[in-house]
XYZ file of C-alpha atoms in Angstrom:
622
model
C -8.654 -45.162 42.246
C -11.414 -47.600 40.798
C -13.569 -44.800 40.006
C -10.503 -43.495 37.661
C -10.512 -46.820 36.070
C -14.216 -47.257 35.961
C -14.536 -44.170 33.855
C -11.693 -44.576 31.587
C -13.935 -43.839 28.324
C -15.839 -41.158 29.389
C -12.339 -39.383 30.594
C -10.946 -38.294 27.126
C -14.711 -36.378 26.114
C -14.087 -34.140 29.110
C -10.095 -33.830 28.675
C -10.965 -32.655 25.347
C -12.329 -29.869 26.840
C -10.598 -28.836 29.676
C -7.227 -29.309 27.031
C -8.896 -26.680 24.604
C -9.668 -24.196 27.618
C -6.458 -24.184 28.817
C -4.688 -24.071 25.337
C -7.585 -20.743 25.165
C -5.841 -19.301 27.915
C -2.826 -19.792 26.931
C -3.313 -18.099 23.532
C -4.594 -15.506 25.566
C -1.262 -15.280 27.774
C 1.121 -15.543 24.976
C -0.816 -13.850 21.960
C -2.151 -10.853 23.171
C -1.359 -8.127 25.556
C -3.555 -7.198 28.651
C -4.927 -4.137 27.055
C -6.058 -6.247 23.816
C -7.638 -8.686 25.785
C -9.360 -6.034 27.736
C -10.969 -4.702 24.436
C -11.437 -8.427 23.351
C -13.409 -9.186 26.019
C -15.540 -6.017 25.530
C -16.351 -5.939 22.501
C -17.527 -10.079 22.752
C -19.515 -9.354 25.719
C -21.406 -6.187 24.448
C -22.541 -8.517 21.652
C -22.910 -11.583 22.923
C -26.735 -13.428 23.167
C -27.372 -15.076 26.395
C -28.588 -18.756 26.505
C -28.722 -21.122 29.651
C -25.992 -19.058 30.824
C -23.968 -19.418 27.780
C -22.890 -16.139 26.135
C -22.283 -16.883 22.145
C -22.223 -15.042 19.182
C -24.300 -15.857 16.075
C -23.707 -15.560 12.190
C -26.042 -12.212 12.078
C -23.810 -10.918 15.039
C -20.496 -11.647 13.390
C -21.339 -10.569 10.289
C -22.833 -6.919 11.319
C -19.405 -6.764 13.661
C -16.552 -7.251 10.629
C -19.417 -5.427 8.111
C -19.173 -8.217 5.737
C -20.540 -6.648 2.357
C -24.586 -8.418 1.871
C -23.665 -8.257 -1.837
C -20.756 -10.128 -2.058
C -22.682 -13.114 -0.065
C -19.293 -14.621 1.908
C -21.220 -14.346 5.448
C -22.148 -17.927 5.838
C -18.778 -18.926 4.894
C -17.115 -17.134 7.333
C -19.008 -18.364 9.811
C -18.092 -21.757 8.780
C -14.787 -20.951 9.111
C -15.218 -19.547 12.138
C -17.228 -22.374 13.769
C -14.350 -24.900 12.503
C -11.515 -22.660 13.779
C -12.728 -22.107 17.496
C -12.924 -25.636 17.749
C -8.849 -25.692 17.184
C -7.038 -28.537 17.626
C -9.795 -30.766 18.808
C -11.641 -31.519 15.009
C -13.934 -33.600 17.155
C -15.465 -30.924 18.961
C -16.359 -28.821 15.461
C -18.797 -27.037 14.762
C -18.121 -25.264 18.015
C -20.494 -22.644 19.327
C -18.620 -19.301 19.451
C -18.599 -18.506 22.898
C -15.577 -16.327 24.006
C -12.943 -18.955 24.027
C -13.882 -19.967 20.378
C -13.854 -16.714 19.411
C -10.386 -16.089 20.938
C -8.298 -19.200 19.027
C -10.635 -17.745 15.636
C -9.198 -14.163 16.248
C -5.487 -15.982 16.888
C -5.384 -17.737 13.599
C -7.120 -15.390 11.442
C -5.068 -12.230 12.301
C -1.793 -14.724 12.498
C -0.867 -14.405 15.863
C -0.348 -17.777 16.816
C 3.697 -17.999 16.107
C 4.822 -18.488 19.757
C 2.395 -21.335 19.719
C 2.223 -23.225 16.347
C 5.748 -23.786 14.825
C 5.560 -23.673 10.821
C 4.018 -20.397 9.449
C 1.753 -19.912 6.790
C 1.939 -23.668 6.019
C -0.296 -24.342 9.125
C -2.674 -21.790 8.903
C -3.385 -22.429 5.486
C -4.094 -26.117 6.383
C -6.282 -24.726 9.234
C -8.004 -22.411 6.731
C -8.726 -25.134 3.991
C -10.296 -27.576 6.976
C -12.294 -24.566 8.040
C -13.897 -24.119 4.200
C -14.149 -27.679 3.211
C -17.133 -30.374 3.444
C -17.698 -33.969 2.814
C -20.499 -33.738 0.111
C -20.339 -35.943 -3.128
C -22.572 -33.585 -4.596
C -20.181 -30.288 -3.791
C -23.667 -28.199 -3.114
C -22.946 -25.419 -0.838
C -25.755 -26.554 1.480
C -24.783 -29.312 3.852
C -27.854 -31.853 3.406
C -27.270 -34.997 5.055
C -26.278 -38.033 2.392
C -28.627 -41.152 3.854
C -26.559 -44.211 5.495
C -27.047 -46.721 3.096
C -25.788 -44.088 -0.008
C -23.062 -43.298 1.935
C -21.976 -47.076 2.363
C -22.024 -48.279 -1.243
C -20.302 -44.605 -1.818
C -17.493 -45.531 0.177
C -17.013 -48.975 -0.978
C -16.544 -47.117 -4.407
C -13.859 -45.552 -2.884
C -12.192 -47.636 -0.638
C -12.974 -46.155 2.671
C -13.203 -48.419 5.553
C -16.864 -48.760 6.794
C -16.236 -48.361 10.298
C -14.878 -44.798 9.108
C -18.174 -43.758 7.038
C -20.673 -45.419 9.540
C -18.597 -42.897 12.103
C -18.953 -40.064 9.770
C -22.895 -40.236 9.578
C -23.188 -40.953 13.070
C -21.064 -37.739 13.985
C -22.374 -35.119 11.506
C -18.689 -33.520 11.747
C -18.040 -31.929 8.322
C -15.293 -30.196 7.028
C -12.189 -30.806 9.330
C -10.376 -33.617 7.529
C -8.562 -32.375 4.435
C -8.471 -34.665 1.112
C -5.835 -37.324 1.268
C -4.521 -39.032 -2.130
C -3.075 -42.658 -1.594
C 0.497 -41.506 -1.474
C -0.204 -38.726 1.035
C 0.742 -40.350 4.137
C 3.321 -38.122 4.785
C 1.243 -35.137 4.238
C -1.287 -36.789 7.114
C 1.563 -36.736 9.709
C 2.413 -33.248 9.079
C -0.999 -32.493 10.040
C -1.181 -33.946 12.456
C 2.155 -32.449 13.932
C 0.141 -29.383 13.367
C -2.193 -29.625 16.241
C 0.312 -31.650 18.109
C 2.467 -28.569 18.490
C 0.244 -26.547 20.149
C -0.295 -29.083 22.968
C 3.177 -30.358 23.395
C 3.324 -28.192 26.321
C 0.631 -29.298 28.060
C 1.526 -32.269 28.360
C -1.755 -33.664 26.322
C -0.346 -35.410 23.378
C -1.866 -38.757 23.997
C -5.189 -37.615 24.549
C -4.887 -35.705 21.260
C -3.858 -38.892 19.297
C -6.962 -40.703 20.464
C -9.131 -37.785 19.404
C -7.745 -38.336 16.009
C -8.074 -41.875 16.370
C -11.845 -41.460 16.915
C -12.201 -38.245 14.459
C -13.217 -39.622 11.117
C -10.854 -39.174 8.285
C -12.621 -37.429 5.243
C -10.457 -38.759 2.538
C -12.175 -36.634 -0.175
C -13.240 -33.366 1.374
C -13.406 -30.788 -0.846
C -13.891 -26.466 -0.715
C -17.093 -26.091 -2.621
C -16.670 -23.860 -5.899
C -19.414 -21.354 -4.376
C -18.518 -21.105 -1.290
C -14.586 -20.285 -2.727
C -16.200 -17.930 -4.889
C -17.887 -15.897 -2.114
C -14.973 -15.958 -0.400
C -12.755 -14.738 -3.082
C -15.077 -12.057 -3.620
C -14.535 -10.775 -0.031
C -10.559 -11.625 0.009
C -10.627 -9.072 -3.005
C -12.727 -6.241 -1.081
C -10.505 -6.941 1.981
C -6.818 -6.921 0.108
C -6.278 -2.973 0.617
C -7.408 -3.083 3.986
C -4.581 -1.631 6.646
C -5.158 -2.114 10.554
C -8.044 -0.452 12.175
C -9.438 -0.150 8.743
C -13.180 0.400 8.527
C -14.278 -2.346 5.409
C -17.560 0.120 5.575
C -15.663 2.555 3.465
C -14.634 0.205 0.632
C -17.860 -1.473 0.581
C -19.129 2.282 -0.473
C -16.604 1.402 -3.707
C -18.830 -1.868 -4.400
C -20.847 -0.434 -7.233
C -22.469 -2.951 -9.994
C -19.533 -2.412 -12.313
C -16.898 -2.974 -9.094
C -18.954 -6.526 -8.209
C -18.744 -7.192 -11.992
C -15.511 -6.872 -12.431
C -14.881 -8.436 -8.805
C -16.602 -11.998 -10.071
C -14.503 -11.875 -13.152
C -11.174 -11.382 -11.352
C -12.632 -14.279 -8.942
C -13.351 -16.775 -11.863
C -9.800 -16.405 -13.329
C -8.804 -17.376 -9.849
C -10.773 -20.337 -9.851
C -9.864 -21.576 -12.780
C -6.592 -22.400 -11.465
C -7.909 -24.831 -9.413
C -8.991 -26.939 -12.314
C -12.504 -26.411 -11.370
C -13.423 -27.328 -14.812
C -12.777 -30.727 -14.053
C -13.577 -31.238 -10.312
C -16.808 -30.684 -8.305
C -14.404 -28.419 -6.412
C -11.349 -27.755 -4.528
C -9.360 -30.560 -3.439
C -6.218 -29.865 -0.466
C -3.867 -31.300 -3.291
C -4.554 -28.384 -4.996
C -4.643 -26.052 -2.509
C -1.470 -26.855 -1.257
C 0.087 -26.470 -4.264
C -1.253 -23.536 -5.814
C -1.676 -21.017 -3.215
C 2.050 -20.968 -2.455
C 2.957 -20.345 -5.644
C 0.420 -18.356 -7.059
C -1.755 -16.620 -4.021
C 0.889 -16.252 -0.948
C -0.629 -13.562 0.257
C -4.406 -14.253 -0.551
C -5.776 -14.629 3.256
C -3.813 -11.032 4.066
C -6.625 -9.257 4.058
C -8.330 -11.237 7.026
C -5.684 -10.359 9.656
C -6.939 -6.563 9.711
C -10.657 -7.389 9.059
C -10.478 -9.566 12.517
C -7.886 -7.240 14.182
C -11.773 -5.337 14.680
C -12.041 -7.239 17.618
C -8.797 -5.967 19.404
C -10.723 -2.377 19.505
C -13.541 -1.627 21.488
C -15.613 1.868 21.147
C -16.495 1.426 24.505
C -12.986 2.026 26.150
C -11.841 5.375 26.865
C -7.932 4.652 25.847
C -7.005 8.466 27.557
C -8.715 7.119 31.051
C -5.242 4.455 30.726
C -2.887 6.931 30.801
C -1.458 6.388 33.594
C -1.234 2.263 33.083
C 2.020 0.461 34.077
C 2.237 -2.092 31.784
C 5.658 -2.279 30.495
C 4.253 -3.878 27.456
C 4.370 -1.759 24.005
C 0.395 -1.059 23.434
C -1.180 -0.627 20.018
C -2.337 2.569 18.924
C -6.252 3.304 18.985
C -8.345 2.654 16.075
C -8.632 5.292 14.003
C -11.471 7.647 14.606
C -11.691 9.439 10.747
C -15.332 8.281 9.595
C -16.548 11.275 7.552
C -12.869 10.906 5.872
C -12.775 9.893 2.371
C -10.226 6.871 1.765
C -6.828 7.706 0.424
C -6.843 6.694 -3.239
C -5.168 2.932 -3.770
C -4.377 4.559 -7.495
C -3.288 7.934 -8.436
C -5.478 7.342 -11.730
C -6.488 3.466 -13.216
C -5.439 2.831 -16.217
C -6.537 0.853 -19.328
C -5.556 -2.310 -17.870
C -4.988 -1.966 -13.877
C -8.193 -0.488 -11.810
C -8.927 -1.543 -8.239
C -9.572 -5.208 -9.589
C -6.390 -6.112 -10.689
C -4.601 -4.223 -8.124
C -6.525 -6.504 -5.664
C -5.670 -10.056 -7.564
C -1.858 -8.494 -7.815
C -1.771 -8.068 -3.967
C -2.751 -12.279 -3.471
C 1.181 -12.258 -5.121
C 3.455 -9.309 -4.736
C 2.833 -7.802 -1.341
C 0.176 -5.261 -0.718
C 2.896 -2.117 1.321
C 4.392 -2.996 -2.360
C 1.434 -1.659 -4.400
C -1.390 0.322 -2.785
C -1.160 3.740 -2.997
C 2.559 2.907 -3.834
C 2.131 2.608 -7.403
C 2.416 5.404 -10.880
C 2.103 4.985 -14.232
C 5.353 5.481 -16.191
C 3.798 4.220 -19.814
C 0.713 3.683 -21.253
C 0.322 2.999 -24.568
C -3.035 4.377 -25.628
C -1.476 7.958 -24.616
C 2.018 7.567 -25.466
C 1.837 5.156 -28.115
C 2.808 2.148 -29.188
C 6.632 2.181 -29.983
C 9.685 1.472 -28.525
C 11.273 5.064 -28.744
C 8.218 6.215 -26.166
C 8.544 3.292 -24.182
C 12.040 3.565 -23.627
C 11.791 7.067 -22.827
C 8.820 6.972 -20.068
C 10.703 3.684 -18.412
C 14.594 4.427 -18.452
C 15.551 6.025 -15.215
C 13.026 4.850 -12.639
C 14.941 3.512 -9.944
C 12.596 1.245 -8.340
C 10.872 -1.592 -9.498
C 7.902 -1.799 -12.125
C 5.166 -3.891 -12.931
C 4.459 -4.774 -17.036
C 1.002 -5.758 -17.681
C -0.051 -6.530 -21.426
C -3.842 -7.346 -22.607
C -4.843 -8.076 -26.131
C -6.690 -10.713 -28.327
C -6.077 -14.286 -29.344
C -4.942 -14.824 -33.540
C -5.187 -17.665 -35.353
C -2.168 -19.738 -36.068
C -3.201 -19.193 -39.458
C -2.658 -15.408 -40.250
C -5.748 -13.110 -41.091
C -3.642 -10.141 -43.014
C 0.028 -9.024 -43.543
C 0.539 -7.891 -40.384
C -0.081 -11.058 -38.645
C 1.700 -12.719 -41.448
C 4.850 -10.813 -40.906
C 4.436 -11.678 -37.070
C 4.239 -15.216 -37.841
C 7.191 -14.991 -40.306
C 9.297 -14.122 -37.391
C 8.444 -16.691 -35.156
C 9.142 -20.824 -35.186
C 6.590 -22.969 -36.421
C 3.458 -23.414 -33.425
C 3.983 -26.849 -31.772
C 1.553 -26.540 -29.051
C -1.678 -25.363 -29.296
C -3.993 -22.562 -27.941
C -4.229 -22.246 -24.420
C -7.610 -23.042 -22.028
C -9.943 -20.516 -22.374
C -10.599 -20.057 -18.662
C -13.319 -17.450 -17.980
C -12.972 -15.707 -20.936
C -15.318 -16.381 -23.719
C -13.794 -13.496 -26.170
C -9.985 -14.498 -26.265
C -9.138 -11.779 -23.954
C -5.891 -12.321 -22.327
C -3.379 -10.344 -20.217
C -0.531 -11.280 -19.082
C 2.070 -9.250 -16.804
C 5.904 -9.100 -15.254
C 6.919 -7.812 -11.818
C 10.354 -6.615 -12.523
C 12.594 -5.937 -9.394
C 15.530 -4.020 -11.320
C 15.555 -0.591 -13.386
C 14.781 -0.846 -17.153
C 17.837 -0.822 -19.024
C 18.552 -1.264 -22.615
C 20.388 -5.053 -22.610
C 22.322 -5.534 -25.684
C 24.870 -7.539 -24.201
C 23.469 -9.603 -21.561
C 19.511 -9.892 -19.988
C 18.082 -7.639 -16.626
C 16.587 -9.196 -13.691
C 17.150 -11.269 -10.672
C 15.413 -14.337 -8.793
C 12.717 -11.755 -7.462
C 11.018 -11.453 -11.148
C 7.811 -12.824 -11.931
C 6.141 -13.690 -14.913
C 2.460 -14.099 -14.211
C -1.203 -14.509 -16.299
C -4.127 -12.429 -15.053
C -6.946 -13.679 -17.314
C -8.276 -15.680 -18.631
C -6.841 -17.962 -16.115
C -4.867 -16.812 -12.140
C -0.878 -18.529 -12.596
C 2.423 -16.662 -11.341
C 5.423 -18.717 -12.784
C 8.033 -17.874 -10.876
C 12.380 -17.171 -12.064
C 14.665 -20.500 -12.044
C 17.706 -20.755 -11.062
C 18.179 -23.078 -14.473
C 18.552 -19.409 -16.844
C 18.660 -15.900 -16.001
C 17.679 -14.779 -19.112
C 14.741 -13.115 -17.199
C 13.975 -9.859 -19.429
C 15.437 -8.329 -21.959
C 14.856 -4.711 -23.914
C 16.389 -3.847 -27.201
C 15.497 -2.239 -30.315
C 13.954 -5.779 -31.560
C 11.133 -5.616 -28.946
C 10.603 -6.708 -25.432
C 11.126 -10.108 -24.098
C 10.403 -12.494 -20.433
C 12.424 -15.806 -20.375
C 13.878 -15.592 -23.442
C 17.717 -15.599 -24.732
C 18.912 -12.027 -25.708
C 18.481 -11.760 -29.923
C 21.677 -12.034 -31.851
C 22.140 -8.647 -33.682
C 22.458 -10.363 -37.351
C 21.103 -13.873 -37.902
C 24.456 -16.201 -39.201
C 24.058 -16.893 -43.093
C 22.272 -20.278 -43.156
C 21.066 -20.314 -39.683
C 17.051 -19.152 -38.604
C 16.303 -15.797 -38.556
C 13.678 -16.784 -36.270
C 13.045 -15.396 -32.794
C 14.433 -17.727 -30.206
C 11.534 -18.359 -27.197
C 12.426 -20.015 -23.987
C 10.177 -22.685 -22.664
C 8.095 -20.569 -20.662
C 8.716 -16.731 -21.681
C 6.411 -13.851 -22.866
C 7.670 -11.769 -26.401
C 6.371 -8.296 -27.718
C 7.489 -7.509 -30.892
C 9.203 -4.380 -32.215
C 6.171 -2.679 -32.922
C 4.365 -3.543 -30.039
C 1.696 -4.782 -31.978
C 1.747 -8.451 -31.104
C 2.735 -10.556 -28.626
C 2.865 -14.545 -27.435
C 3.273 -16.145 -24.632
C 4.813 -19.525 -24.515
C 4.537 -22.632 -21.892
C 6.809 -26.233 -22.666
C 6.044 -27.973 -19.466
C 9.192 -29.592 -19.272
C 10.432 -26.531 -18.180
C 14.210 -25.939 -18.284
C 13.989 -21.983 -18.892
C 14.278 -18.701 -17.008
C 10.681 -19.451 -15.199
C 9.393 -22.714 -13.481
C 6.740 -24.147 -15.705
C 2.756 -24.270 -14.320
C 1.584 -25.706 -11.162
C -1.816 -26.298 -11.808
C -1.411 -27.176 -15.423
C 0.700 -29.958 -16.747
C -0.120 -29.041 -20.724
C 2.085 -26.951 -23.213
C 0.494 -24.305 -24.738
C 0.893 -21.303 -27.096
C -0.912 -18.060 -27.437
C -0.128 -15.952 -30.199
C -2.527 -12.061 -29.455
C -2.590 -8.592 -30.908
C -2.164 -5.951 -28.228
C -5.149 -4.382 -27.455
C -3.301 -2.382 -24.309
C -0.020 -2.272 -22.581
C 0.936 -0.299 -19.214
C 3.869 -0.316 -17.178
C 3.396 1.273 -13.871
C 6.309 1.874 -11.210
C 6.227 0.693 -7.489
C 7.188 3.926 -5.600
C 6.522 7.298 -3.844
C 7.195 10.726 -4.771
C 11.301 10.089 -3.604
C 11.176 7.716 -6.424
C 9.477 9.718 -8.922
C 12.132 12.725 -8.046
C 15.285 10.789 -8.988
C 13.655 9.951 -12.019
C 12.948 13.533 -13.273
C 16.490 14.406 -11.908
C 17.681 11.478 -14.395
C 16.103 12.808 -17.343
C 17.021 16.510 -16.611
C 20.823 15.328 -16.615
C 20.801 13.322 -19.507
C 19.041 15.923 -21.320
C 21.458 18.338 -20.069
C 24.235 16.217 -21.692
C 22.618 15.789 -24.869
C 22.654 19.633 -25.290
C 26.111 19.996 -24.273
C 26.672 17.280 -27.382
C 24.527 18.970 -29.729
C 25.894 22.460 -29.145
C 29.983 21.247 -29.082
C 30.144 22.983 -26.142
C 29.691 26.437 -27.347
C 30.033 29.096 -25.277
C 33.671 28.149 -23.759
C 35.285 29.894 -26.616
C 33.529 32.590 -28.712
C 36.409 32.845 -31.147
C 36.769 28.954 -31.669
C 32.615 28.224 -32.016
C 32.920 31.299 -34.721
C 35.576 29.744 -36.560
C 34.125 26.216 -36.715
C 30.463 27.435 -37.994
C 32.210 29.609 -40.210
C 33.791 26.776 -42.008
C 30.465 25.136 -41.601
C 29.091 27.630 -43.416
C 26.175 28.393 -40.845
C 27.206 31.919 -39.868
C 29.097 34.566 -41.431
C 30.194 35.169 -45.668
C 26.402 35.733 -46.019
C 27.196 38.261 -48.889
C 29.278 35.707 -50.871
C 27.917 34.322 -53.961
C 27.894 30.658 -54.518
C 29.717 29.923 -57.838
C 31.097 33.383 -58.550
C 34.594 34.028 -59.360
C 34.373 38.033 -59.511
């Protein structure tokens, strides 16, 4: 009994421990069936260095396992992440050596398995991930050099953080596992907290937890380096098309200079919406905010990448046969290496190649758009007008995804073209937006549209599922309001996104200018020029900006414009079978139905004059 008491401090180091073994197992009980963890425990062990009778894996070893791509340069970073996550929910006991049981809660959270343990989604795993990536450096360098005691002091008293905290912090080492809290972010804190809390309510270990966050120190301005992001994004984009079992061995053979070129531009338009322009790097605010409404499905691509370690070469699965596990097993990894991949795109187009299909996946769900996706119109082959628009887009059944890349303009107009543009349009309030990552003006812009095209002369298409979104030079997705539905509309005076239908005739007196909603996209008749607007007061069809709290206006000449359907080959059939009916009826029209009476048709083009009386002469009376 006195011992107990005697060695109240030292108790909570080694409950700790025992808490995040048994929380291990129970991940393993709950998470996983017996056959996974079979292969789980194979595929560690046959990999595994040996030290003092600890069996760990190192960066090399992880890295060579999930074939993380040496060009794209994200292995260090995932084995940050990594490190931080197998220390889960302890932040004290980060960076944890990966021995099995790390390894296990890393493979839990990072293929999202964990939702008969931790109770709100996405939400916590996205928390988990940003701990995982961030650091406590002033500097934001991607290395993690130590900042000397004394620095670190007069830095904090800059800041307001308590000394006892930043003394703790330099003491400790522990980097990365406190997320960036703002002075009204208490509440955000507690949630956190809750986090972690849920996974131990059930055993019974609550308290002990608390004081482990009582002693952790609280990083009140950690930050995701820009790099390390970066790398990371670079990987996330490599890894979007990935389905289960999938070898990333085969798209890294699609990682040609051009690919990694176009790969770090798609990345930097990302970025940019982070407002890395003005911070050192990326702050949990920020995080929080924009990968909800911009990037939902941006960390996707890990679940299959670590689902790798669920499927071990070395097991026989048709020596099992005769198992009696009641449990539903997963099917064995596919064995199809001298297979070429299926083809993400039937053909890429001016605008959309495996780049863009990659950044549209981080938004509109990937079983949505790889290899589920034709072109209907593109404008460099069809042309630019809205008689071939309208007749590649009418009829398909499914929905379809607008994207539109051109050029900035002056406000003030170069020629008559851009003059007669501008004549249509009210007077530019706001000016130009950010230039992002692009250094030439480029900009494209896009729509996912969840409806059929229609022609909407009496009232706008689309529903609360339609997106209005920028792809360069800068990553947003501004999502439909409840406040308007005047989501898209298509008529004979062009093509418009969160703007009012146009009144046929403009009232005497009244401006004959094009109405634009606060934040709405407009192509013009000819499909020659377009601009995109953004009040943020919002108010329209389509929430105004999360990342940017500015109103701006870009007015650009189409340089390309695509609009490709989301759909199979069922699709694609009652499409044809569409036009074949409708031009069916048009014939009937044009012929008057000849055909049903020989005697009648004769009559009527007589009297036309188009058949018979040839002999006759026009004029003559004799």
């Amino acid at each position: 009994m006195g011992q107990g008491h005697s060695g109240e401090q030292g108790s909570h180091a080694v409950s700790t421990e025992q808490l995040s073994h048994e929380l291990a197992i129970r991940f393993a009980k709950k998470c996983f069936t017996p056959l996974e963890i079979t292969h789980f425990k194979d595929v560690f062990r046959s990999l595994a260095d040996d030290q003092d009778g600890i069996r760990y894996w190192k960066e090399e070893t992880l890295c060579r396992f999930l074939v993380i791509p040496d060009a794209l340069g994200p292995g260090p970073v995932i084995f940050q992440m990594a490190t931080s996550l197998g220390a889960f929910p302890f932040p004290s006991l980060a960076p944890s050596i990966l021995t099995m049981e790390a390894m296990l809660k890393v493979v839990v959270v990072m293929t999202e398995r964990y939702g008969r343990v931790l109770k709100r989604g996405n939400t916590d795993r996205n928390k988990l991930l940003f701990r995982s990536l961030a650091v406590f450096d002033r500097r934001m360098s991607s290395t993690s050099a130590e900042k000397p005691a004394e620095e670190a002091l007069v830095e904090g008293d800059k800041m307001g953080i308590p000394r006892e905290d930043v003394v703790e912090e330099t003491r400790s080492h522990v980097t990365g596992f406190s997320i960036d809290e703002s002075g009204n972010d208490d509440e955000e804190e507690e949630d956190d907290d809750e986090l972690a809390l849920a996974a131990l309510e059930s055993l019974d270990a609550i308290e002990v937890f608390k004081h482990d966050q009582r002693m952790d120190t609280k990083i009140h301005h950690a930050q995701i380096p820009v790099e390390n992001f970066r790398r990371l994004l670079l990987l996330l984009l490599a890894t979007a098309p990935l389905s289960p079992q999938d070898n990333l061995s085969k798209h890294a053979q699609r990682l040609t200079d051009d690919r990694i070129k176009g790969l770090r531009r798609v990345a930097d338009s990302i970025l940019w919406s982070f407002g890395i322009e003005e911070n050192a790097g990326i702050y949990y605010h920020d995080f929080n905010k924009i990968i909800p409404a911009s990037l939902p499905y941006l960390f996707d691509g890990l679940n299959p990448l670590f689902e790798h370690f669920l499927f071990s070469k070395n097991i026989d699965l048709s020596r099992r046969k005769s198992s009696v596990s009641s449990t539903p097993q997963p099917p064995p990894p596919q064995q199809t290496p001298n297979l070429p991949l299926e083809p993400l795109l039937p053909r890429e187009g001016e605008i959309l190649d495996l780049n863009i299909l990659s950044q549209l996946s981080f938004f509109i769900k990937g079983t949505t758009i790889f290899r589920r996706l034709r072109p209907l119109y593109l404008g460099g082959e069809a042309g630019f007008s809205i008689g071939s628009f309208e007749q590649k887009v009418l009829n398909w059944r499914a929905p379809s995804i607008l994207l539109v890349s051109g050029t900035k303009i002056s406000h003030t107009p170069s020629d008559g073209r851009e003059r007669a543009f501008a004549d249509k349009l009210p007077p530019k309030r706001f000016p130009d937006g950010a230039k992002g990552n692009s250094g030439n003006g480029r900009l494209t812009f896009g729509v996912y549209l969840n409806v059929p095209w229609k022609q909407t002369n009496k009232a706008a298409m689309g529903d609360s599922e339609t997106l209005l979104f920028q792809l360069e030079p800068i990553h947003e997705v501004f999502r439909a309001s409840s406040l308007s539905t005047d989501y898209a509309t298509f008529t004979k005076s062009g093509i418009n996104f969160g703007s009012p239908p146009p009144k046929p005739k403009p009232v005497s007196g009244l401006s004959s200018h094009i109405a634009l909603g606060p934040v709405s996209l407009m192509l013009d008749d000819s499909l020659e020029f377009g601009v995109f607007t953004h009040d943020s007061a919002g108010g329209g069809s389509f929430h105004a900006s999360q990342s940017r709290q500015s109103d701006w206006q870009d007015r650009f000449e189409i340089g390309s414009l695509e609009v490709w359907g989301c759909g199979g080959d069922e699709e694609a059939e009652k499409q044809r079978a569409a036009w074949a009916f409708e031009e069916r009826e048009a014939m009937m029209r044009r012929n008057l139905n000849i055909g049903k009476d020989i005697d009648a048709d004769r009559a009527l083009l007589e009297m036309a004059g188009l058949v018979g009386q040839h002999n006759a002469s026009g004029g003559s009376m004799g």
